[in-house]
Short mmCIF file of C-alpha atoms in Angstrom, two decimals:
data_model
loop_
_atom_site.label_atom_id
_atom_site.label_comp_id
_atom_site.label_asym_id
_atom_site.label_seq_id
_atom_site.Cartn_x
_atom_site.Cartn_y
_atom_site.Cartn_z
CA MET A 1 130.88 179.28 186.28
CA HIS A 2 133.97 177.07 184.65
CA ILE A 3 132.79 174.41 182.32
CA PRO A 4 135.94 171.37 182.06
CA LYS A 5 136.48 171.54 177.94
CA TRP A 6 135.96 167.98 178.20
CA LEU A 7 132.35 168.40 179.14
CA LEU A 8 131.93 170.99 176.54
CA PHE A 9 133.90 168.24 173.74
CA VAL A 10 130.99 165.65 174.75
CA ALA A 11 128.43 167.93 174.41
CA ALA A 12 129.37 169.13 171.14
CA LEU A 13 129.77 165.26 170.28
CA SER A 14 126.43 164.85 171.68
CA GLY A 15 124.80 168.00 169.31
CA THR A 16 126.55 166.17 166.39
CA ALA A 17 124.79 162.65 167.32
CA ALA A 18 121.26 164.64 168.00
CA ILE A 19 121.28 166.66 164.43
CA GLY A 20 122.01 163.16 163.40
CA PHE A 21 119.80 161.29 164.55
CA VAL A 22 117.17 163.82 163.51
CA VAL A 23 118.10 163.42 159.78
CA THR A 24 118.81 160.37 159.80
CA HIS A 25 114.97 160.10 161.04
CA ALA A 26 113.59 162.55 158.34
CA VAL A 27 115.50 160.63 155.72
CA GLN A 28 114.00 157.41 156.92
CA ALA A 29 110.41 159.47 157.40
CA GLN A 30 111.03 160.49 153.39
CA LYS A 31 111.68 157.06 152.52
CA GLY A 32 109.03 155.56 154.05
CA ASP A 33 106.45 158.26 152.64
CA ARG A 34 107.86 157.45 149.29
CA ARG A 35 107.30 153.75 149.50
CA GLU A 36 103.72 154.39 150.82
CA ALA A 37 102.97 156.79 148.22
CA GLN A 38 104.13 153.92 145.53
CA ARG A 39 101.65 151.74 147.60
CA HIS A 40 99.14 154.13 146.95
CA HIS A 41 99.77 154.12 143.27
CA GLU A 42 99.61 150.31 142.55
CA ARG A 43 97.15 150.06 144.58
CA ARG A 44 95.40 152.60 142.52
CA GLU A 45 96.76 151.07 139.08
CA ARG A 46 95.84 147.43 140.59
CA HIS A 47 92.05 148.93 141.54
CA HIS A 48 91.47 150.60 137.92
CA GLY A 49 88.15 150.79 136.74
CA VAL A 50 86.80 148.73 139.63
CA ASP A 51 84.47 151.60 140.83
CA GLN A 52 82.38 150.43 137.72
CA ILE A 53 80.77 147.87 140.24
CA LYS A 54 77.83 149.32 141.87
CA HIS A 55 76.65 146.44 143.37
CA ILE A 56 77.90 142.91 144.76
CA VAL A 57 75.77 140.28 145.44
CA PHE A 58 77.33 137.56 147.96
CA ILE A 59 75.08 134.25 147.15
CA VAL A 60 76.25 131.62 149.99
CA LYS A 61 74.95 127.51 149.52
CA GLU A 62 75.54 125.47 150.97
CA ASN A 63 78.16 122.76 151.83
CA ARG A 64 80.00 120.96 148.52
CA THR A 65 84.01 121.12 148.37
CA PHE A 66 85.15 121.86 145.08
CA ASP A 67 86.42 118.48 143.98
CA ASN A 68 82.43 117.60 144.38
CA TYR A 69 81.46 120.14 142.16
CA PHE A 70 84.02 121.11 140.06
CA GLY A 71 86.58 118.49 140.05
CA THR A 72 86.45 117.77 136.18
CA PHE A 73 86.40 121.47 135.37
CA PRO A 74 88.98 121.65 132.84
CA GLY A 75 92.32 123.06 133.59
CA ALA A 76 91.64 123.57 137.24
CA ASP A 77 93.15 121.61 140.27
CA GLY A 78 90.53 118.98 140.75
CA ALA A 79 91.06 115.42 141.26
CA THR A 80 88.66 112.64 139.86
CA THR A 81 90.51 109.78 142.90
CA GLY A 82 90.68 110.43 146.56
CA ARG A 83 92.98 108.32 149.09
CA LEU A 84 91.26 106.79 152.04
CA SER A 85 92.47 106.47 155.72
CA THR A 86 93.98 102.94 154.52
CA GLY A 87 96.49 104.62 151.80
CA GLN A 88 94.32 103.42 149.09
CA VAL A 89 93.75 105.57 146.54
CA ILE A 90 90.11 105.11 144.75
CA PRO A 91 88.37 106.62 141.72
CA LEU A 92 85.48 109.37 143.21
CA GLY A 93 82.47 108.09 142.09
CA GLN A 94 78.93 109.12 140.61
CA ALA A 95 77.45 111.84 143.20
CA PRO A 96 73.56 111.24 143.29
CA ASP A 97 71.18 114.16 142.76
CA VAL A 98 69.69 113.64 146.16
CA THR A 99 72.04 112.20 148.34
CA PRO A 100 70.90 108.99 151.18
CA HIS A 101 71.99 110.81 153.92
CA ASP A 102 74.00 113.62 155.59
CA ILE A 103 77.86 113.46 156.48
CA ASP A 104 79.42 115.07 159.51
CA HIS A 105 80.59 118.20 158.92
CA SER A 106 81.62 119.56 162.31
CA TYR A 107 85.02 120.87 163.33
CA GLN A 108 85.95 117.85 164.41
CA ALA A 109 85.01 116.15 161.24
CA ALA A 110 87.38 118.76 159.16
CA VAL A 111 90.26 117.99 161.39
CA THR A 112 89.79 114.41 161.15
CA ALA A 113 89.12 114.60 157.70
CA ILE A 114 91.95 117.02 156.72
CA ASP A 115 94.78 115.24 159.26
CA GLY A 116 96.91 117.62 159.02
CA GLY A 117 96.93 118.13 155.63
CA ALA A 118 97.18 114.29 154.27
CA MET A 119 93.26 114.75 153.36
CA ASP A 120 93.08 110.95 153.78
CA ARG A 121 90.31 110.41 156.49
CA PHE A 122 87.05 111.44 155.07
CA ASP A 123 85.95 107.78 155.21
CA LEU A 124 86.46 107.88 159.16
CA ILE A 125 83.89 110.71 159.79
CA ALA A 126 80.25 109.88 160.98
CA GLY A 127 78.37 109.28 157.31
CA GLY A 128 81.33 108.94 155.51
CA LYS A 129 81.69 105.24 155.52
CA ASP A 130 79.83 103.91 152.78
CA LEU A 131 81.71 106.31 151.25
CA LEU A 132 79.35 109.46 149.74
CA GLY A 133 82.13 111.13 150.60
CA TYR A 134 84.29 109.95 147.77
CA THR A 135 81.87 111.13 145.17
CA GLN A 136 81.31 114.00 142.77
CA TYR A 137 79.43 115.48 139.77
CA THR A 138 80.38 116.39 135.91
CA GLU A 139 79.20 118.78 133.58
CA SER A 140 75.81 116.52 133.22
CA ASP A 141 74.60 116.45 136.36
CA LEU A 142 75.76 120.60 136.63
CA PRO A 143 75.62 121.67 133.33
CA ASN A 144 75.03 125.50 134.21
CA TYR A 145 77.39 125.96 136.96
CA PHE A 146 80.05 124.49 134.09
CA ALA A 147 78.23 126.93 131.66
CA TYR A 148 78.89 129.73 134.73
CA ALA A 149 82.42 129.08 135.36
CA ARG A 150 82.94 128.79 131.20
CA ASP A 151 82.00 131.58 130.91
CA PHE A 152 83.10 134.08 133.52
CA VAL A 153 85.75 133.06 136.32
CA LEU A 154 86.30 129.88 138.44
CA VAL A 155 88.26 130.13 141.30
CA ASP A 156 90.27 127.17 142.45
CA ALA A 157 91.98 128.24 145.72
CA PHE A 158 89.27 129.10 147.52
CA PHE A 159 88.57 127.89 150.80
CA SER A 160 86.00 128.12 153.61
CA SER A 161 87.34 130.06 156.17
CA LEU A 162 87.26 127.99 158.99
CA LYS A 163 87.31 123.56 159.41
CA GLY A 164 84.03 123.07 160.26
CA PRO A 165 80.11 123.69 159.86
CA SER A 166 77.86 126.33 158.69
CA PHE A 167 77.05 128.31 161.64
CA PRO A 168 80.75 129.48 162.50
CA ASN A 169 81.31 130.07 158.73
CA HIS A 170 78.25 132.22 158.00
CA LEU A 171 79.84 134.51 160.01
CA TYR A 172 82.91 134.42 158.34
CA THR A 173 80.71 135.98 155.41
CA VAL A 174 79.54 138.97 157.22
CA GLY A 175 82.01 139.56 159.78
CA ALA A 176 85.34 137.87 158.90
CA GLN A 177 85.09 136.16 162.02
CA SER A 178 83.09 133.58 164.07
CA GLY A 179 82.93 135.36 167.61
CA GLY A 180 84.90 131.87 168.31
CA ALA A 181 82.85 129.19 167.38
CA ILE A 182 83.50 126.06 165.52
CA ASN A 183 80.07 124.60 165.72
CA ASN A 184 76.42 124.65 165.00
CA PRO A 185 74.25 126.03 168.19
CA SER A 186 72.76 122.75 170.34
CA ASN A 187 69.48 122.90 171.27
CA SER A 188 68.51 125.77 169.02
CA GLN A 189 64.99 124.78 167.52
CA GLY A 190 65.85 125.99 164.21
CA ARG A 191 66.91 129.84 166.21
CA TRP A 192 71.14 129.79 165.46
CA GLY A 193 71.31 133.35 167.29
CA CYS A 194 70.27 135.60 169.29
CA ASP A 195 66.71 134.43 169.62
CA SER A 196 67.85 130.39 170.38
CA PRO A 197 66.07 129.31 173.67
CA THR A 198 68.16 130.84 176.47
CA ASN A 199 69.84 127.11 177.03
CA SER A 200 71.25 126.68 173.33
CA ARG A 201 75.27 126.88 173.12
CA VAL A 202 77.61 126.59 170.71
CA GLN A 203 81.15 125.39 170.97
CA THR A 204 83.39 127.97 171.16
CA LEU A 205 87.99 127.42 170.63
CA ASP A 206 90.26 130.18 171.72
CA GLU A 207 93.52 131.26 170.41
CA ASP A 208 95.07 128.54 173.25
CA ASP A 209 92.93 125.44 171.84
CA GLN A 210 90.87 126.06 174.49
CA LEU A 211 87.19 125.29 174.14
CA GLY A 212 84.27 126.14 175.40
CA ARG A 213 80.36 126.77 175.15
CA VAL A 214 78.27 130.32 174.79
CA TYR A 215 75.14 131.38 173.58
CA PRO A 216 74.92 132.00 170.23
CA CYS A 217 74.54 135.53 170.40
CA PHE A 218 77.44 137.64 170.03
CA ASP A 219 78.45 141.70 169.41
CA PHE A 220 81.16 142.05 167.10
CA ASP A 221 81.46 144.41 163.93
CA THR A 222 80.86 143.31 161.00
CA LEU A 223 80.39 144.40 157.26
CA ALA A 224 76.94 145.50 157.64
CA ASP A 225 77.87 147.74 160.35
CA ARG A 226 80.84 149.58 157.87
CA LEU A 227 78.24 150.17 155.44
CA GLU A 228 75.97 151.19 157.69
CA GLU A 229 78.63 154.36 158.87
CA LYS A 230 79.36 155.22 155.32
CA GLY A 231 75.75 155.68 154.40
CA LEU A 232 75.87 152.39 152.03
CA SER A 233 73.06 150.61 151.34
CA TRP A 234 72.66 147.13 152.17
CA LYS A 235 70.77 144.23 152.76
CA TYR A 236 70.48 140.52 154.03
CA TYR A 237 68.28 138.43 151.53
CA ALA A 238 67.04 134.81 153.82
CA PRO A 239 64.14 132.78 155.42
CA GLU A 240 62.09 134.37 157.73
CA GLU A 241 62.02 132.94 161.26
CA GLY A 242 60.59 129.48 161.10
CA MET A 243 61.17 128.81 157.51
CA SER A 244 63.39 126.21 156.62
CA GLY A 245 66.65 127.60 155.68
CA TYR A 246 66.64 130.20 158.43
CA ILE A 247 69.08 129.03 160.63
CA TRP A 248 72.34 130.52 157.77
CA SER A 249 70.15 134.11 158.43
CA ALA A 250 73.74 134.75 160.22
CA LEU A 251 73.15 138.29 161.04
CA ASP A 252 70.66 136.60 163.59
CA ALA A 253 73.60 135.94 165.63
CA ILE A 254 74.47 139.80 165.53
CA ARG A 255 72.75 141.49 168.99
CA HIS A 256 73.14 145.00 167.29
CA ILE A 257 71.28 143.88 164.75
CA ARG A 258 68.89 141.07 165.71
CA LEU A 259 67.75 143.05 168.36
CA THR A 260 67.38 146.64 166.77
CA SER A 261 66.04 147.97 163.68
CA LEU A 262 69.06 147.26 161.63
CA TRP A 263 67.17 143.65 161.43
CA GLN A 264 63.27 145.54 160.53
CA LEU A 265 65.25 147.79 157.94
CA HIS A 266 67.47 145.67 156.12
CA VAL A 267 66.95 141.79 156.86
CA VAL A 268 64.30 141.02 154.51
CA PRO A 269 62.35 137.50 152.98
CA THR A 270 65.20 135.86 150.13
CA GLU A 271 62.08 135.91 147.36
CA GLN A 272 62.72 139.68 147.69
CA PHE A 273 65.90 139.30 145.92
CA VAL A 274 64.41 138.35 142.07
CA GLN A 275 62.04 141.67 142.74
CA ASP A 276 64.72 143.95 143.75
CA ALA A 277 67.07 142.56 140.92
CA GLN A 278 64.68 143.06 138.53
CA ASN A 279 63.10 146.50 139.32
CA GLY A 280 66.19 148.01 139.64
CA ASN A 281 66.37 148.28 143.92
CA LEU A 282 69.61 145.70 144.70
CA PRO A 283 71.81 147.82 147.68
CA ALA A 284 75.24 148.18 147.29
CA VAL A 285 75.35 144.82 148.72
CA SER A 286 73.13 142.31 149.29
CA TRP A 287 73.92 138.64 151.03
CA VAL A 288 71.53 135.96 149.95
CA VAL A 289 70.57 132.48 151.38
CA THR A 290 68.10 131.03 150.42
CA SER A 291 65.97 127.21 152.27
CA THR A 292 67.05 123.88 152.96
CA ALA A 293 65.02 122.59 149.91
CA GLN A 294 67.39 125.03 147.33
CA SER A 295 70.53 125.29 149.27
CA GLU A 296 71.81 121.92 147.73
CA HIS A 297 72.65 120.76 151.61
CA PRO A 298 72.59 117.71 151.40
CA PRO A 299 69.99 115.32 151.23
CA ALA A 300 68.44 118.50 148.85
CA SER A 301 68.55 118.09 144.78
CA VAL A 302 71.66 119.79 143.41
CA CYS A 303 69.07 120.32 140.14
CA VAL A 304 67.15 122.32 142.33
CA GLY A 305 69.01 123.98 144.08
CA GLU A 306 70.69 125.05 140.44
CA ASN A 307 67.81 125.82 138.46
CA TRP A 308 67.14 128.39 142.35
CA THR A 309 70.48 130.11 141.22
CA VAL A 310 69.35 130.23 137.84
CA GLU A 311 66.58 131.87 138.80
CA GLN A 312 68.65 134.61 140.34
CA LEU A 313 70.73 135.38 137.92
CA ASN A 314 68.57 135.68 135.16
CA ALA A 315 66.68 137.98 137.38
CA LEU A 316 69.84 139.90 137.86
CA MET A 317 71.03 139.86 133.95
CA GLN A 318 67.57 140.54 132.40
CA GLY A 319 66.95 143.94 135.10
CA PRO A 320 68.78 147.62 135.01
CA ALA A 321 72.06 146.76 137.23
CA TRP A 322 73.29 143.86 135.46
CA ALA A 323 75.62 146.29 133.46
CA SER A 324 76.87 147.33 137.15
CA THR A 325 77.04 144.03 138.97
CA VAL A 326 79.21 141.88 140.47
CA VAL A 327 78.08 138.08 142.17
CA PHE A 328 79.83 135.98 143.68
CA LEU A 329 78.24 132.09 144.47
CA THR A 330 80.15 130.03 147.19
CA TRP A 331 79.01 127.44 148.76
CA ASP A 332 80.06 126.99 153.52
CA ASP A 333 81.63 124.51 153.68
CA PHE A 334 82.73 121.18 152.87
CA GLY A 335 80.28 119.37 153.99
CA GLY A 336 81.95 116.18 154.64
CA PHE A 337 82.66 115.48 150.97
CA TYR A 338 86.38 114.71 149.84
CA ASP A 339 89.03 117.35 148.81
CA HIS A 340 92.60 116.55 147.82
CA VAL A 341 93.89 120.29 148.41
CA PRO A 342 95.93 120.60 151.94
CA PRO A 343 94.35 124.08 153.27
CA PRO A 344 96.41 126.65 154.09
CA VAL A 345 96.66 127.17 158.00
CA ALA A 346 95.75 130.77 158.81
CA ASP A 347 95.34 130.69 162.59
CA ASN A 348 93.97 128.03 164.49
CA PHE A 349 90.22 128.59 163.00
CA GLY A 350 90.78 127.99 159.59
CA PHE A 351 91.38 127.26 156.74
CA GLY A 352 89.17 124.47 155.90
CA PRO A 353 88.70 122.69 153.08
CA ARG A 354 88.21 124.27 148.82
CA VAL A 355 84.57 125.01 147.98
CA PRO A 356 83.71 126.66 144.58
CA LEU A 357 83.61 130.27 144.01
CA LEU A 358 82.09 131.69 141.01
CA VAL A 359 82.79 135.13 140.34
CA ILE A 360 79.99 136.20 137.96
CA SER A 361 79.44 139.90 136.29
CA PRO A 362 80.11 141.73 132.62
CA TRP A 363 83.35 142.71 134.24
CA ALA A 364 84.72 139.35 134.97
CA ARG A 365 87.21 137.85 132.44
CA ARG A 366 85.99 135.66 130.63
CA GLY A 367 86.48 131.67 130.76
CA TYR A 368 89.25 132.60 133.31
CA ILE A 369 90.56 130.02 136.26
CA ALA A 370 91.86 132.10 139.65
CA HIS A 371 94.52 130.16 141.16
CA THR A 372 95.06 132.80 144.37
CA THR A 373 93.91 131.76 147.78
CA LEU A 374 91.42 132.81 148.85
CA GLU A 375 88.52 132.79 151.79
CA PHE A 376 85.63 134.54 152.46
CA SER A 377 87.40 137.16 153.68
CA SER A 378 88.44 137.98 150.60
CA VAL A 379 84.99 138.96 149.22
CA LEU A 380 84.43 141.50 152.24
CA LYS A 381 88.03 142.51 151.50
CA PHE A 382 87.01 143.38 148.12
CA ILE A 383 83.95 145.25 149.13
CA GLU A 384 85.87 147.19 151.52
CA GLU A 385 88.07 148.47 149.53
CA ARG A 386 86.05 148.49 146.24
CA PHE A 387 83.62 151.10 148.44
CA ASP A 388 86.85 152.46 151.06
CA LEU A 389 85.85 150.58 154.43
CA ASP A 390 87.88 149.71 157.17
CA PRO A 391 88.79 145.61 157.63
CA LEU A 392 87.10 144.22 160.32
CA THR A 393 89.46 141.28 161.70
CA GLU A 394 93.56 140.68 160.62
CA ARG A 395 91.51 137.81 158.39
CA ASP A 396 90.08 140.37 156.32
CA GLU A 397 93.19 142.63 156.44
CA ASP A 398 95.54 140.64 155.34
CA ALA A 399 93.11 138.16 153.07
CA ASN A 400 93.75 138.08 149.04
CA ASP A 401 91.11 140.42 147.13
CA LEU A 402 90.05 139.05 144.12
CA VAL A 403 90.15 142.32 141.83
CA ASP A 404 92.58 139.93 139.28
CA SER A 405 89.18 138.19 138.30
CA PHE A 406 88.04 141.66 136.45
CA ASP A 407 88.78 143.31 133.13
CA PHE A 408 88.04 146.62 132.97
CA ASP A 409 89.35 148.00 130.35
CA ARG A 410 87.18 146.13 127.91
CA HIS A 411 83.28 147.02 126.69
CA PRO A 412 81.11 145.27 129.63
CA ARG A 413 80.00 141.49 128.58
CA PRO A 414 76.06 141.20 127.98
CA PRO A 415 74.12 138.66 129.89
CA LEU A 416 74.29 134.59 130.37
CA ILE A 417 70.39 133.90 130.04
CA LEU A 418 70.19 130.25 130.70
CA SER A 419 67.36 128.04 130.73
CA THR A 420 66.49 125.83 134.59
CA ARG A 421 65.66 121.93 134.11
CA GLN A 422 63.44 119.42 134.86
CA CYS A 423 65.31 117.56 138.20
CA PRO A 424 64.31 114.08 138.60
CA GLY A 425 64.31 114.78 142.49
CA ALA A 426 62.14 118.07 142.61
CA ASN A 427 60.24 116.19 145.02
CA ALA A 428 61.84 114.93 147.22
CA GLN A 429 61.46 115.70 151.07
CA VAL A 430 64.61 117.57 152.32
CA LYS A 431 65.30 117.47 156.00
CA LEU A 432 68.56 117.76 157.69
CA ALA A 433 69.86 115.08 159.71
CA PRO A 434 69.32 116.18 163.22
CA GLU A 435 73.00 114.51 164.28
CA PHE A 436 73.92 117.24 162.90
CA HIS A 437 72.21 119.90 162.94
CA ASN A 438 70.58 119.54 166.35
CA GLY A 439 66.80 118.46 164.64
CA VAL A 440 67.04 121.78 162.59
CA GLN A 441 64.65 121.12 159.43
#
């Protein structure tokens, strides 16, 4: 068979091109492998010493912004004035230990208050007309929280994950998402999750900003599932069903946990945390939420809430696991209180306003103020990196972590044992505002 010379020439050129294509891609792959190896090396260097941490405790309290608690902390990005919707700038007033009422902190209230980043409409949300939201505490009001901030790490760029209230933000603390929920469930009778009444609904938002309403029981993966898959121990310490604060037991809203033996095995009473800390029985990862009276949720006494926190940390610091533990102490949402820093836009859910974060550990950098942008998913990312777990969503995959808050090249520090205080509002009746919590107490 006769093959034209021009066809042989084309074939030769094609072969050369094919070889060039293979070689080029082989070189690119080799470069990619080197880059990945370099990134892996950099990650290992950056996370050097993190295996000193054997126990991670995530304490989630209620409804305070950074400026409300730490706006006066020296060296932090705090504010002592706030801008009203009229444009007037006013001094932030003295916050009372027991607030006279709650403030709207729904998704819609947060959107209003943030005002596209202007941070000037906290006076227009329900409960904000009397300017209670434009108040703050000082060191004399929160001496122990300031003591922890001075001795350990205070983060001043830590944002709530979602523009809104407790239910969706607590879901972010376990799942790096809220299942689309943006508000607290309605018709819940004090049960926010898979045991809610059949007519309970929670407002949702989709990626196209369309609103919906669904039963408040979801089935997405959580960090607890990742830990379970790896055979790592975990517990969720929370008030039991029927008790004040049960609404903040986030795993109640995860079907494959609430309706299986995982609930009985891993979700335990809040009070057990002190016993486990003192007796050396802490799991690898703990979540801790508490009752309304101890949560600092308005109108609860912040002094009483701070005392409860001190009791938990004292038990931990006096127990055998202190040298290998880190505590991430935060507050779940803005609670209607003013903060001056515009939240970065991660997606149509968040971020919400800043909330405080304290990083408490013998390995934490002393007196360090961290300015890295973080959110609840950042805590999950730290846990995932420590225990080599896969990310849950884009939120934790893309989040900054908290490794910069630690110094593993020195000896661990001794405990900081603090004293509780006599609280003026210790006997105050604490009832959550029904208009913001569907009658939950």
